[in-house]
Amino acid sequence: MRSSPFREHVLQVVRAIPRGRVLTYGQVAQLVGVPRGARQVGRVLYQLGPTARVPWQRVINRCGGLSTYKIGAGDLQRRLLEREGVRFRRDGTVKLETYQWHPRASTMVRLELPENTAAGINRKLPFSS
DNA sequence: ATCTTGACTTGCC
DNA sequence: CGGCAAGCCAAGA
């Protein structure tokens, strides 16, 4: 796995997600300035492996569900998140409205990320329930 | 260079 | 709400 600016930015963002908060693949992609790179975000984390010292468990899919079940890391991810206080609904999803991280502008600057991309992930989510 | 494959999303029925 | 098709784009099983 080659190093790339995209990859480094993704890891930087993921490392910045606080305990007990989550971000979707698409949101991470937006934050690093690649609005349609959700799949690539998943790839970066996949190549990282479940033992990496990066809070990869804080990245979930757009529906608030865990996409890692298909690679056998779903149970681990759920345990890790629950350990930091994230509660799951009966259908196995997380309420994004409650747990989604909203990085502050100053954080964006510190991470050397395009500031205007933060506004995008603050838009109202279609899954409010 | 070309084709396939996905830890994804969105849009259309 | 559910299923399916189509975008997406980087990596290479």
mmCIF file of C-alpha atoms (C1' of nucleotides) in Angstrom:
data_model
loop_
_atom_site.group_PDB
_atom_site.id
_atom_site.type_symbol
_atom_site.label_atom_id
_atom_site.label_comp_id
_atom_site.label_asym_id
_atom_site.label_seq_id
_atom_site.Cartn_x
_atom_site.Cartn_y
_atom_site.Cartn_z
ATOM 1 C CA MET A 1 0.000 0.000 0.000
ATOM 2 C CA ARG A 2 1.575 3.156 -1.247
ATOM 3 C CA SER A 3 1.399 6.343 0.690
ATOM 4 C CA SER A 4 -0.560 9.116 -0.912
ATOM 5 C CA PRO A 5 -1.756 12.578 0.074
ATOM 6 C CA PHE A 6 -5.322 11.310 0.032
ATOM 7 C CA ARG A 7 -4.467 8.404 2.295
ATOM 8 C CA GLU A 8 -2.589 10.576 4.749
ATOM 9 C CA HIS A 9 -5.396 13.097 4.892
ATOM 10 C CA VAL A 10 -7.931 10.367 5.501
ATOM 11 C CA LEU A 11 -5.917 8.940 8.368
ATOM 12 C CA GLN A 12 -5.407 12.391 9.786
ATOM 13 C CA VAL A 13 -9.146 13.017 9.837
ATOM 14 C CA VAL A 14 -9.950 9.609 11.286
ATOM 15 C CA ARG A 15 -7.384 10.098 14.028
ATOM 16 C CA ALA A 16 -9.067 13.385 14.880
ATOM 17 C CA ILE A 17 -12.512 11.898 15.486
ATOM 18 C CA PRO A 18 -13.154 12.094 19.245
ATOM 19 C CA ARG A 19 -14.117 9.088 21.328
ATOM 20 C CA GLY A 20 -17.784 8.307 21.129
ATOM 21 C CA ARG A 21 -18.329 10.209 17.871
ATOM 22 C CA VAL A 22 -18.575 8.894 14.335
ATOM 23 C CA LEU A 23 -18.254 10.000 10.733
ATOM 24 C CA THR A 24 -19.472 8.336 7.559
ATOM 25 C CA TYR A 25 -17.160 7.314 4.725
ATOM 26 C CA GLY A 26 -18.674 10.003 2.568
ATOM 27 C CA GLN A 27 -18.133 12.655 5.197
ATOM 28 C CA VAL A 28 -14.492 11.761 5.624
ATOM 29 C CA ALA A 29 -14.138 11.973 1.864
ATOM 30 C CA GLN A 30 -15.759 15.392 1.848
ATOM 31 C CA LEU A 31 -13.537 16.637 4.611
ATOM 32 C CA VAL A 32 -10.413 15.735 2.714
ATOM 33 C CA GLY A 33 -11.759 17.423 -0.382
ATOM 34 C CA VAL A 34 -12.761 14.400 -2.453
ATOM 35 C CA PRO A 35 -16.575 14.451 -2.293
ATOM 36 C CA ARG A 36 -16.984 11.221 -4.227
ATOM 37 C CA GLY A 37 -14.197 9.310 -2.582
ATOM 38 C CA ALA A 38 -16.225 7.390 -0.020
ATOM 39 C CA ARG A 39 -15.129 4.081 -1.482
ATOM 40 C CA GLN A 40 -11.531 5.105 -1.378
ATOM 41 C CA VAL A 41 -11.897 5.986 2.293
ATOM 42 C CA GLY A 42 -13.134 2.469 2.896
ATOM 43 C CA ARG A 43 -10.196 1.115 0.966
ATOM 44 C CA VAL A 44 -7.691 3.040 3.047
ATOM 45 C CA LEU A 45 -9.192 1.711 6.258
ATOM 46 C CA TYR A 46 -9.420 -1.786 4.847
ATOM 47 C CA GLN A 47 -5.744 -1.816 4.006
ATOM 48 C CA LEU A 48 -5.034 -0.537 7.461
ATOM 49 C CA GLY A 49 -6.281 -3.715 9.065
ATOM 50 C CA PRO A 50 -8.346 -4.034 12.269
ATOM 51 C CA THR A 51 -5.294 -3.872 14.521
ATOM 52 C CA ALA A 52 -4.112 -0.454 13.412
ATOM 53 C CA ARG A 53 -3.614 2.236 16.019
ATOM 54 C CA VAL A 54 -6.221 4.347 14.319
ATOM 55 C CA PRO A 55 -9.823 4.696 15.509
ATOM 56 C CA TRP A 56 -11.167 3.133 12.320
ATOM 57 C CA GLN A 57 -14.246 1.957 14.202
ATOM 58 C CA ARG A 58 -15.509 5.535 14.226
ATOM 59 C CA VAL A 59 -16.143 5.466 10.490
ATOM 60 C CA ILE A 60 -19.478 3.951 9.508
ATOM 61 C CA ASN A 61 -21.755 3.968 6.503
ATOM 62 C CA ARG A 62 -24.277 6.522 5.492
ATOM 63 C CA CYS A 63 -27.188 4.693 7.117
ATOM 64 C CA GLY A 64 -25.442 4.612 10.461
ATOM 65 C CA GLY A 65 -24.689 0.935 9.994
ATOM 66 C CA LEU A 66 -21.440 -1.029 10.060
ATOM 67 C CA SER A 67 -20.093 -1.988 6.653
ATOM 68 C CA THR A 68 -17.365 -4.084 8.218
ATOM 69 C CA TYR A 69 -19.558 -7.121 8.718
ATOM 70 C CA LYS A 70 -18.788 -8.148 5.163
ATOM 71 C CA ILE A 71 -15.128 -8.505 6.028
ATOM 72 C CA GLY A 72 -15.736 -10.055 9.419
ATOM 73 C CA ALA A 73 -14.861 -7.069 11.564
ATOM 74 C CA GLY A 74 -18.392 -6.001 12.359
ATOM 75 C CA ASP A 75 -18.620 -7.463 15.836
ATOM 76 C CA LEU A 76 -15.274 -5.982 16.792
ATOM 77 C CA GLN A 77 -16.259 -2.572 15.512
ATOM 78 C CA ARG A 78 -19.504 -2.641 17.405
ATOM 79 C CA ARG A 79 -17.783 -3.643 20.647
ATOM 80 C CA LEU A 80 -15.199 -0.911 20.262
ATOM 81 C CA LEU A 81 -17.850 1.719 19.703
ATOM 82 C CA GLU A 82 -20.027 0.535 22.550
ATOM 83 C CA ARG A 83 -16.976 0.638 24.768
ATOM 84 C CA GLU A 84 -16.719 4.358 24.123
ATOM 85 C CA GLY A 85 -20.360 4.969 24.842
ATOM 86 C CA VAL A 86 -22.034 4.675 21.459
ATOM 87 C CA ARG A 87 -25.458 3.042 21.749
ATOM 88 C CA PHE A 88 -26.833 0.980 18.881
ATOM 89 C CA ARG A 89 -30.457 0.791 17.851
ATOM 90 C CA ARG A 90 -32.193 -2.533 17.687
ATOM 91 C CA ASP A 91 -31.620 -2.643 13.925
ATOM 92 C CA GLY A 92 -27.900 -2.388 14.484
ATOM 93 C CA THR A 93 -27.490 1.204 13.420
ATOM 94 C CA VAL A 94 -26.226 4.280 15.187
ATOM 95 C CA LYS A 95 -28.173 7.514 15.301
ATOM 96 C CA LEU A 96 -25.980 9.846 13.285
ATOM 97 C CA GLU A 97 -27.923 12.839 14.450
ATOM 98 C CA THR A 98 -26.636 12.069 17.913
ATOM 99 C CA TYR A 99 -23.158 10.687 17.400
ATOM 100 C CA GLN A 100 -21.873 12.392 14.294
ATOM 101 C CA TRP A 101 -18.803 14.500 14.803
ATOM 102 C CA HIS A 102 -18.887 18.125 13.677
ATOM 103 C CA PRO A 103 -15.291 19.311 13.440
ATOM 104 C CA ARG A 104 -14.755 22.923 14.383
ATOM 105 C CA ALA A 105 -13.251 25.317 11.878
ATOM 106 C CA SER A 106 -10.103 25.563 13.961
ATOM 107 C CA THR A 107 -9.696 21.807 13.761
ATOM 108 C CA MET A 108 -9.984 21.937 10.007
ATOM 109 C CA VAL A 109 -7.198 24.491 9.907
ATOM 110 C CA ARG A 110 -5.015 22.456 12.220
ATOM 111 C CA LEU A 111 -5.455 19.412 10.012
ATOM 112 C CA GLU A 112 -4.599 21.528 6.983
ATOM 113 C CA LEU A 113 -7.875 20.669 5.335
ATOM 114 C CA PRO A 114 -9.989 22.797 3.032
ATOM 115 C CA GLU A 115 -12.212 24.681 5.470
ATOM 116 C CA ASN A 116 -15.238 24.947 3.233
ATOM 117 C CA THR A 117 -15.665 21.180 3.144
ATOM 118 C CA ALA A 118 -16.892 21.105 6.731
ATOM 119 C CA ALA A 119 -20.120 22.857 5.854
ATOM 120 C CA GLY A 120 -21.093 19.920 3.684
ATOM 121 C CA ILE A 121 -21.227 17.358 6.471
ATOM 122 C CA ASN A 122 -23.290 19.635 8.646
ATOM 123 C CA ARG A 123 -26.246 19.489 6.348
ATOM 124 C CA LYS A 124 -29.322 17.813 7.689
ATOM 125 C CA LEU A 125 -29.174 14.083 7.292
ATOM 126 C CA PRO A 126 -31.949 12.142 5.577
ATOM 127 C CA PHE A 127 -31.992 9.556 8.328
ATOM 128 C CA SER A 128 -33.457 11.280 11.336
ATOM 129 C CA SER A 129 -36.052 8.727 12.505
ATOM 130 C "C1'" DA B 1 -3.153 0.079 -21.317
ATOM 131 C "C1'" DT B 2 -7.540 -2.475 -19.900
ATOM 132 C "C1'" DC B 3 -10.626 -4.763 -16.900
ATOM 133 C "C1'" DT B 4 -12.346 -6.037 -12.337
ATOM 134 C "C1'" DT B 5 -13.377 -5.126 -7.619
ATOM 135 C "C1'" DG B 6 -15.121 -2.909 -3.678
ATOM 136 C "C1'" DA B 7 -15.194 -1.014 4.772
ATOM 137 C "C1'" DC B 8 -19.692 3.695 -0.531
ATOM 138 C "C1'" DT B 9 -23.708 6.797 -2.201
ATOM 139 C "C1'" DT B 10 -27.344 8.459 -4.666
ATOM 140 C "C1'" DG B 11 -31.217 8.201 -7.489
ATOM 141 C "C1'" DC B 12 -35.006 5.939 -9.635
ATOM 142 C "C1'" DC B 13 -38.788 2.594 -9.561
ATOM 143 C "C1'" DC C 1 -39.375 1.057 2.875
ATOM 144 C "C1'" DG C 2 -36.842 -2.174 -0.386
ATOM 145 C "C1'" DG C 3 -34.317 -3.460 -4.316
ATOM 146 C "C1'" DC C 4 -31.549 -2.390 -8.233
ATOM 147 C "C1'" DA C 5 -28.630 0.341 -11.425
ATOM 148 C "C1'" DA C 6 -25.435 3.545 -12.050
ATOM 149 C "C1'" DG C 7 -21.763 6.692 -10.564
ATOM 150 C "C1'" DC C 8 -17.381 6.862 -8.391
ATOM 151 C "C1'" DC C 9 -12.108 6.145 -8.533
ATOM 152 C "C1'" DA C 10 -7.959 4.004 -6.873
ATOM 153 C "C1'" DA C 11 -5.739 -0.343 -6.300
ATOM 154 C "C1'" DG C 12 -4.428 -4.727 -8.274
ATOM 155 C "C1'" DA C 13 -7.183 -9.924 -4.561
#
